[in-house]
XYZ file of N, CA and C in Angstrom:
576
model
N 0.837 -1.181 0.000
C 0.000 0.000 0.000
C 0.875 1.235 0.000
N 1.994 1.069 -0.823
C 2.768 2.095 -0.760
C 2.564 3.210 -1.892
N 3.095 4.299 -1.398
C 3.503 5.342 -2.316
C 4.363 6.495 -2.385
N 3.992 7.735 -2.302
C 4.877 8.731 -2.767
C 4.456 9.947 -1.766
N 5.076 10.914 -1.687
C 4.400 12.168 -1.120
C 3.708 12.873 -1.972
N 2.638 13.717 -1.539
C 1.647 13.641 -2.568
C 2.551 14.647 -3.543
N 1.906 15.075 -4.961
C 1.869 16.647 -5.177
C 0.746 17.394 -4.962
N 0.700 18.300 -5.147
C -0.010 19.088 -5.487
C -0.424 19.854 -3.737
N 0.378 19.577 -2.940
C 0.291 20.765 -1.643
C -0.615 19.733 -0.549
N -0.643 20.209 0.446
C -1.506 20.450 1.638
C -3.314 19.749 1.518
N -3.440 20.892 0.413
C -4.850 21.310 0.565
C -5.389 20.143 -0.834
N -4.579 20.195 -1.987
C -5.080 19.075 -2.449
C -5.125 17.399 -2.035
N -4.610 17.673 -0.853
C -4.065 15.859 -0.725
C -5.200 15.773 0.274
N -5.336 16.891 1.202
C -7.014 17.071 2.128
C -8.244 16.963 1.110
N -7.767 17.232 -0.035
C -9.247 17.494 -0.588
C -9.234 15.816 -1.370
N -8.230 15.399 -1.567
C -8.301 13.867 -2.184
C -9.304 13.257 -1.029
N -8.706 13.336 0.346
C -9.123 12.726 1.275
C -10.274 13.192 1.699
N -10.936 14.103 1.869
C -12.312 14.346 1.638
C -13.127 13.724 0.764
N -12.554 13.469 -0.795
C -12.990 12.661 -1.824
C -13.527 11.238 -1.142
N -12.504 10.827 -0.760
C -12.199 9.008 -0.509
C -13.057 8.791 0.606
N -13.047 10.209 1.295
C -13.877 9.448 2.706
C -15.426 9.708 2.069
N -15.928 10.811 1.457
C -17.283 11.077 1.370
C -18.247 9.651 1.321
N -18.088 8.782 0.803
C -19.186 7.962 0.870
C -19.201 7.408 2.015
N -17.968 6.642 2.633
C -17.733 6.554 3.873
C -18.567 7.087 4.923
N -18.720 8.209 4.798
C -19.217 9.271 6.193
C -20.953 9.056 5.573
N -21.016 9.054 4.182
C -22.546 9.251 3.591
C -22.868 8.147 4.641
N -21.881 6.360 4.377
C -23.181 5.400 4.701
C -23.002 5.080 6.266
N -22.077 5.862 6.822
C -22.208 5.603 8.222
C -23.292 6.828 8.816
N -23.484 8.036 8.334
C -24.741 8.544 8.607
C -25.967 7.975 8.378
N -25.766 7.424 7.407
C -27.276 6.721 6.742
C -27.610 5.490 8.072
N -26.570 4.655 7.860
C -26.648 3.294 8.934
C -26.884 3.586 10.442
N -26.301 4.996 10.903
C -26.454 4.963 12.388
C -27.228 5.996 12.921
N -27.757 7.132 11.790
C -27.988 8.251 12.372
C -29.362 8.070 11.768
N -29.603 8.154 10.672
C -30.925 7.633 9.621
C -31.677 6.814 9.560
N -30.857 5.607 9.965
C -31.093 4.507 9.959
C -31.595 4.010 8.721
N -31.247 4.186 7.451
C -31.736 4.267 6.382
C -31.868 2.809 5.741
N -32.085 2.091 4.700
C -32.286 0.656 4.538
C -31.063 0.570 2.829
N -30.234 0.587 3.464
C -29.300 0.494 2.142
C -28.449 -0.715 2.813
N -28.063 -1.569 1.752
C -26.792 -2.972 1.602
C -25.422 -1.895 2.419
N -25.768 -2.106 3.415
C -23.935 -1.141 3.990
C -22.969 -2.400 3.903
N -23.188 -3.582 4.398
C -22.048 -4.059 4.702
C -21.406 -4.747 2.940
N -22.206 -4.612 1.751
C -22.096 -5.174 0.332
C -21.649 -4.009 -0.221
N -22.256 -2.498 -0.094
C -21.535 -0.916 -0.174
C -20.095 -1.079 0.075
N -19.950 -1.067 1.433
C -18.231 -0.883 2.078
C -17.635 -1.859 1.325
N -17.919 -3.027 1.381
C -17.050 -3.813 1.112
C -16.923 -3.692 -0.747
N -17.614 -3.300 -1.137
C -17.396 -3.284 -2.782
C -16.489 -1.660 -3.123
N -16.926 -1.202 -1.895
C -15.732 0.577 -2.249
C -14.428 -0.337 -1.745
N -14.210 -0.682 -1.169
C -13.172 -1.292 -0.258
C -12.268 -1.882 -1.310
N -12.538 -3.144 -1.969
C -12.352 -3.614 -3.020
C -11.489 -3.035 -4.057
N -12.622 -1.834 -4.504
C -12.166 -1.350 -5.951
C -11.224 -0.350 -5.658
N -11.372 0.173 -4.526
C -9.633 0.984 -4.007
C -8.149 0.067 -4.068
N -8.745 -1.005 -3.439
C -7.754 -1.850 -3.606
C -7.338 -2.545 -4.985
N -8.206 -2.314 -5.827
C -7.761 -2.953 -7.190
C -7.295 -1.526 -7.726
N -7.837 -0.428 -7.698
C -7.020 0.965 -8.462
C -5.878 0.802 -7.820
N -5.700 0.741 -6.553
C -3.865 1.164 -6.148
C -3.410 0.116 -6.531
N -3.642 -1.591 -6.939
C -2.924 -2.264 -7.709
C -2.523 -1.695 -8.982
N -3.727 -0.906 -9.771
C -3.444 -0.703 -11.485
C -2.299 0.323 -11.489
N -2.018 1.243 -10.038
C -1.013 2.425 -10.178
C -0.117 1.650 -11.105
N 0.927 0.921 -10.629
C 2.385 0.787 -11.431
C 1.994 -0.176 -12.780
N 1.296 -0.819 -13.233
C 0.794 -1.465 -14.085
C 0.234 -0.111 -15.486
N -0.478 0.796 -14.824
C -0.743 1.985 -15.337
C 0.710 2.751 -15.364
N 1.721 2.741 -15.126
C 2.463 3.804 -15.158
C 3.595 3.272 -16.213
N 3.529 2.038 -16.328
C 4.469 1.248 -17.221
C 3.928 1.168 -18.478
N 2.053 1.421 -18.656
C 2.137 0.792 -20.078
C 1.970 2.378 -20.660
N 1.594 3.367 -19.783
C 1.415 4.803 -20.100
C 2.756 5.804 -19.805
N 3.670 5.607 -18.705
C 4.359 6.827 -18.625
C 4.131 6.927 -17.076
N 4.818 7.787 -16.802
C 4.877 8.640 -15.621
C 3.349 9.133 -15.296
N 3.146 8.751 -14.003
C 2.187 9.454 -13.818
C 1.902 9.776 -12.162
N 2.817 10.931 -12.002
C 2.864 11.585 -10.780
C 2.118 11.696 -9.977
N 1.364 12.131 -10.350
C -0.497 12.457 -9.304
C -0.534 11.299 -8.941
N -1.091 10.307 -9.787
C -1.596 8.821 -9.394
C -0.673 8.190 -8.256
N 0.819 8.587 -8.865
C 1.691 7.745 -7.741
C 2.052 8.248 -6.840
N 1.722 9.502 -6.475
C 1.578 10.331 -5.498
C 0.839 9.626 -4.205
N -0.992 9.664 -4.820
C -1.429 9.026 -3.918
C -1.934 7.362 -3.984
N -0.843 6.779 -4.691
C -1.230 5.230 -4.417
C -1.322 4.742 -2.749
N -0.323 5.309 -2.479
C -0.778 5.331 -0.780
C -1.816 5.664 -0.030
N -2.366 6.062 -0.244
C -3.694 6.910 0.376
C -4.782 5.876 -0.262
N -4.730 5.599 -1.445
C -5.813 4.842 -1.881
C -5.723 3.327 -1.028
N -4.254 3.079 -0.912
C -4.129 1.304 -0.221
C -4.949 1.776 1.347
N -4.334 3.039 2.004
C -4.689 3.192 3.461
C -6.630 3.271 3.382
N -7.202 4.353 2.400
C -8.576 3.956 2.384
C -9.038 2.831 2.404
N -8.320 2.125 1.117
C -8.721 0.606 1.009
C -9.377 0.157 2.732
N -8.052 0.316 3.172
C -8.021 -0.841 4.606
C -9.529 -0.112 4.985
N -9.249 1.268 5.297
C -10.395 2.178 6.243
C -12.061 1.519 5.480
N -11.952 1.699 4.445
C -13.428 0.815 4.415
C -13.560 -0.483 4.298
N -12.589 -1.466 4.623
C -12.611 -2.849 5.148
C -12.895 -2.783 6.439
N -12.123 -1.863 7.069
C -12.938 -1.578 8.892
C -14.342 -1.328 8.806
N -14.446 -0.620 8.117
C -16.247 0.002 7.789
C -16.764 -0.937 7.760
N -17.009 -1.987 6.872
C -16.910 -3.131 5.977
C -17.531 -4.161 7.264
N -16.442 -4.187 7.783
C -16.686 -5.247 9.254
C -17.731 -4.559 10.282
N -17.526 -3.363 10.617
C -18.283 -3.101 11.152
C -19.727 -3.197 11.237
N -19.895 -2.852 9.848
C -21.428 -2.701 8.895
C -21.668 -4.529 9.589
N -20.694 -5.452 9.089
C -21.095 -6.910 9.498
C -21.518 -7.009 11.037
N -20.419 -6.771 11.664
C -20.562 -7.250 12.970
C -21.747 -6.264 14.051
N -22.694 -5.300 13.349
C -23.252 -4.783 13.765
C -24.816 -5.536 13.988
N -24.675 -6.422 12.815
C -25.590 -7.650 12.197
C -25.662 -9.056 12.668
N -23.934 -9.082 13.671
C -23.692 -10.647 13.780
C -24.344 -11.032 15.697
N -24.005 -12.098 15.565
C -24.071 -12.456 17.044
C -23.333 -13.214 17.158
N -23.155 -13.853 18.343
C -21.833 -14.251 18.648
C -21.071 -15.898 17.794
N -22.556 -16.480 17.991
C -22.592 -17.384 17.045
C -21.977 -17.487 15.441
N -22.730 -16.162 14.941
C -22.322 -15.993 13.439
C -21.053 -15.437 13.230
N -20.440 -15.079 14.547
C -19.214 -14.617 14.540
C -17.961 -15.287 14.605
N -18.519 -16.756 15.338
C -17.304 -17.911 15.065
C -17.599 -19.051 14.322
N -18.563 -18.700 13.252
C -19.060 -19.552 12.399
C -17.861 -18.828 10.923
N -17.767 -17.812 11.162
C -17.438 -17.048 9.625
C -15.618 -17.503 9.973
N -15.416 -18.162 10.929
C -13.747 -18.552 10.594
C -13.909 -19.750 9.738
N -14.536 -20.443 9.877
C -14.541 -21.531 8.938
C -15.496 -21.455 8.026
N -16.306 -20.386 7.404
C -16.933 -20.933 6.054
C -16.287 -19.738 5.218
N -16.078 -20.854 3.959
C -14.921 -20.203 3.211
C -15.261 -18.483 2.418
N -16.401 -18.455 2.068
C -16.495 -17.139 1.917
C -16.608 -15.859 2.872
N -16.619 -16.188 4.198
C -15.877 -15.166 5.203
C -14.665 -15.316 5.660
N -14.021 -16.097 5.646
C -12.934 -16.746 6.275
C -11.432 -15.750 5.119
N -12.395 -15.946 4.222
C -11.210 -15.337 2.880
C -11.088 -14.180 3.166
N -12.540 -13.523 3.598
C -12.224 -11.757 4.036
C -11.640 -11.307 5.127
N -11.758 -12.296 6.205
C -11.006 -11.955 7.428
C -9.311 -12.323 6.852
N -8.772 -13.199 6.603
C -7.356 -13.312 5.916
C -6.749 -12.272 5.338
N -7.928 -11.676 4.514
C -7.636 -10.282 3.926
C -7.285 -9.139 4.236
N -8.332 -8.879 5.237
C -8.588 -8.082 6.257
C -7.227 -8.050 7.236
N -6.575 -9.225 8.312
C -5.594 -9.159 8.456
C -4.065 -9.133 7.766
N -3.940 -9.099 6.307
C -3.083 -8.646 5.552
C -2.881 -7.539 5.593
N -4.430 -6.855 5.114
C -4.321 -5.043 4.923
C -3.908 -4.674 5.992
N -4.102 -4.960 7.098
C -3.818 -4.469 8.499
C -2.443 -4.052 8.626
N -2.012 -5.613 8.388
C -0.222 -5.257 8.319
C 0.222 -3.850 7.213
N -0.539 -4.375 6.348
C 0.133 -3.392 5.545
C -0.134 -1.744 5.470
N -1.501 -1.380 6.235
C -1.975 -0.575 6.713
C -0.807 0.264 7.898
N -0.265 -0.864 8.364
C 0.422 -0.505 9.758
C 1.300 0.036 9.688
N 1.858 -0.369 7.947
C 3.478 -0.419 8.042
C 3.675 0.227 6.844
N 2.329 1.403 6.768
C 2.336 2.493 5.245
C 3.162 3.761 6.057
N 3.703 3.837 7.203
C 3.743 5.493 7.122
C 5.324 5.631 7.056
N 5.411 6.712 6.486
C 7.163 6.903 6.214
C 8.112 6.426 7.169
N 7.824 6.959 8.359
C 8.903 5.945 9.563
C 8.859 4.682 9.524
N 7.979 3.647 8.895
C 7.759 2.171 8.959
C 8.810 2.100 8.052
N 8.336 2.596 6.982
C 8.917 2.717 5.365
C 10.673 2.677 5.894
N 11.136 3.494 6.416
C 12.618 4.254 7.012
C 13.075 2.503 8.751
N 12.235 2.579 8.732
C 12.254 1.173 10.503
C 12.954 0.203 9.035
N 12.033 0.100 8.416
C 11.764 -2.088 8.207
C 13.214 -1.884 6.794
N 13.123 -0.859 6.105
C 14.372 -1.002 4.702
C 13.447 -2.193 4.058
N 14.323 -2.655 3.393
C 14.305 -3.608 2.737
C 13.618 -4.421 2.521
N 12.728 -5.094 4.073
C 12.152 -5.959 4.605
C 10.705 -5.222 4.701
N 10.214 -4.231 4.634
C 8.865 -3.402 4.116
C 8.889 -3.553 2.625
N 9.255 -3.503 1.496
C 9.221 -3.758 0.143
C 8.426 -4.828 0.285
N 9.100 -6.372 0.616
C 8.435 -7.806 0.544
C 7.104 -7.504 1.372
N 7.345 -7.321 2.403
C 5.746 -7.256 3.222
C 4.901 -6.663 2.249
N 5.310 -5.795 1.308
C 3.846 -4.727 0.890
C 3.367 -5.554 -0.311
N 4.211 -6.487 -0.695
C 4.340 -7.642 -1.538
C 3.134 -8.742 -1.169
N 2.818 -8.661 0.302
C 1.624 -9.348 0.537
C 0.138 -8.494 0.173
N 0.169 -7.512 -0.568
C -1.124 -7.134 -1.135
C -1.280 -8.187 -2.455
N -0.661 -8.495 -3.025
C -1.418 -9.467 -4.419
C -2.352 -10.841 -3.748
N -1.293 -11.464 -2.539
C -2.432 -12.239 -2.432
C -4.131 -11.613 -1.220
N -3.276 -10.482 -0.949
C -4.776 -9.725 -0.333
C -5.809 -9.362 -1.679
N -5.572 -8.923 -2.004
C -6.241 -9.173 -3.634
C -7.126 -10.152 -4.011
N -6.233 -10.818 -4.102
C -7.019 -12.769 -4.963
C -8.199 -12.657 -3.995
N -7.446 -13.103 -2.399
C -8.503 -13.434 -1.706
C -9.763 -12.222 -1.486
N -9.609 -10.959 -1.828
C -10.721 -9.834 -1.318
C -11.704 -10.516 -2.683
N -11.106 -10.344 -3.767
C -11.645 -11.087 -5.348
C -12.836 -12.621 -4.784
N -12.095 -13.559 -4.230
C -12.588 -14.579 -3.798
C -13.751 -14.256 -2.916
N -13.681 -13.692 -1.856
C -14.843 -12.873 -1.025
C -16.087 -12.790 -1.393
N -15.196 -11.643 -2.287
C -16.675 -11.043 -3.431
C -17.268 -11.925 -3.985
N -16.832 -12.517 -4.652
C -17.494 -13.392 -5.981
C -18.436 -14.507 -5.073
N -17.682 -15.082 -3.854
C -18.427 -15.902 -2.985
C -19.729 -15.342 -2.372
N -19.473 -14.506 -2.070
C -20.405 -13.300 -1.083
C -21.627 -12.921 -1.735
N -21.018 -12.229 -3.084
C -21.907 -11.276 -3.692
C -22.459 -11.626 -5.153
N -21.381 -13.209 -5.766
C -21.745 -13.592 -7.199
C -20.665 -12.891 -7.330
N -19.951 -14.101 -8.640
C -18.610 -14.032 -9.322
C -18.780 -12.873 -10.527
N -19.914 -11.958 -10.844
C -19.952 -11.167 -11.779
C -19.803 -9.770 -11.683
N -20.579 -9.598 -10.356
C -19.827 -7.756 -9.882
C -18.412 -8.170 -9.655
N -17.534 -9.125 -9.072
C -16.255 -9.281 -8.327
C -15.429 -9.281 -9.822
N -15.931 -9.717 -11.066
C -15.553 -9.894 -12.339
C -15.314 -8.475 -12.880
N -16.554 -7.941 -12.398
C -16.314 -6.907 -13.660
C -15.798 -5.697 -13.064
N -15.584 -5.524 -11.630
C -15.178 -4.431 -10.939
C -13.329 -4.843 -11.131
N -12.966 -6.027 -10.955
C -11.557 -6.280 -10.939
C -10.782 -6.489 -12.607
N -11.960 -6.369 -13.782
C -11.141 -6.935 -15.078
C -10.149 -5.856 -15.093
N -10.731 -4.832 -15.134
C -9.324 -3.547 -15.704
C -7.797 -4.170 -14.768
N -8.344 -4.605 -13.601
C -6.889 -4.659 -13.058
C -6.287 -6.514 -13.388
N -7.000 -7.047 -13.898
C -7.169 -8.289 -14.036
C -6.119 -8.457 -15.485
N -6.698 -7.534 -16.556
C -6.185 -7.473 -17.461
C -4.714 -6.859 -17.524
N -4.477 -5.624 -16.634
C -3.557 -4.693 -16.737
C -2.182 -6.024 -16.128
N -2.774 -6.858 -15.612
C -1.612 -7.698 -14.852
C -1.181 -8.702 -15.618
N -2.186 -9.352 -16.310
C -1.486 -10.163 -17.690
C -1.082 -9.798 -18.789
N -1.322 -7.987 -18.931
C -0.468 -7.431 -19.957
C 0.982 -7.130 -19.077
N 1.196 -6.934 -17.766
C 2.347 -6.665 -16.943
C 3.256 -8.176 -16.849
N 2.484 -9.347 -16.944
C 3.017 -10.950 -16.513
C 3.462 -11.201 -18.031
N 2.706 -10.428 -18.904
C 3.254 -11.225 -20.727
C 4.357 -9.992 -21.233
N 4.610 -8.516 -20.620
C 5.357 -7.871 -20.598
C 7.211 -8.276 -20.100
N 6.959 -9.201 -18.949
C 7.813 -9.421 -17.979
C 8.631 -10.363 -18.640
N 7.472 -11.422 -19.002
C 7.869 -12.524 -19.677
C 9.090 -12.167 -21.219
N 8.301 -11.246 -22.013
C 9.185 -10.851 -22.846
C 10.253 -10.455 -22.663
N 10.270 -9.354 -21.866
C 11.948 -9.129 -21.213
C 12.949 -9.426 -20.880
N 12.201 -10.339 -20.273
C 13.522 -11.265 -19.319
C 13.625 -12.921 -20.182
N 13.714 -13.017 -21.550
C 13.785 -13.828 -22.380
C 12.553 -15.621 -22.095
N 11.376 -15.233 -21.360
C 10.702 -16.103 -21.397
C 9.795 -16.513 -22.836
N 8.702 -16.947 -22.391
C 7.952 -17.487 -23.759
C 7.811 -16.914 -24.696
């Protein structure tokens, strides 16, 4: 969930983050204050998701296009939202669960995949801020390396959870951008 310092100042990197949180704040008003009748915990978790598949497409996007500063500016911010509406995400659940349904979801495989997930982002959540970055060297690179399989499995979630066709069609762009990056790689480095 790494990235860059932003550009563009202060006030644009507040106003990104105003961006990222707005729905955020929409469906936790709606859910607690409104009490309104909207899918929150299928909401969070599908914003959750597709943050996490854009900050995958950053470097995939920057290789088949060019430089692209802004974006890699805040690929970080998009991995740290990611996590923030996976918290949402759970919450929205466990607001729903009881105690029962709560140690039922370690073992059935379409919750079990999101909690795995969920504790990936965490780490990697933990270990986004520049002093982590400056602590770990070397050994923060590989860790942030555990977002692809946070990925698969958030992918797996979905498709289990919600039907393999929103989880399809929200992840192809990044789905695709990675087997043009895996048949890119391949060429380079004298494979098939």
């Amino acid at each position: 969930m790494a990235g860059h310092r932003g550009t563009g100042g202060k006030a644009g990197i507040y106003l990104f983050w105003a961006l990222l949180a707005a729905p955020g704040l929409w469906l936790t008003w709606e859910r607690f204050v409104t009490h309104g009748k909207h899918a929150y915990v299928p909401l969070s978790g599908e914003i959750a998701a597709v943050l996490l598949f854009v900050t995958l497409m950053v470097t995939p996007l920057m290789l088949l296009l060019g430089p692209l500063p802004w974006l890699k500016a805040r690929r970080r911010n998009l991995g740290v939202a990611s996590f923030l509406y996976t918290l949402l995400h759970l919450v929205f659940w466990l607001v729903n669960a009881n105690l029962g349904s709560l140690a039922r979801s370690f073992i059935r495989p379409e919750i079990a995949t999101g909690w795995v997930a969920g504790a990936i982002m965490l780490a990697l959540a933990w270990t986004s801020t520049d002093a982590a970055v400056r602590r770990m060297g070397p050994g923060w690179k590989r860790l942030q390396r555990w977002v692809y399989p946070a990925a698969i499995l958030t992918f797996i979630h979905w498709a289990m959870t919600d039907g393999l066709a929103p989880a399809l069609v929200w992840s192809l762009p990044l789905i695709l951008l990675s087997l043009w990056r895996i048949a890119r790689a391949r060429r380079r480095y004298g494979g098939a």
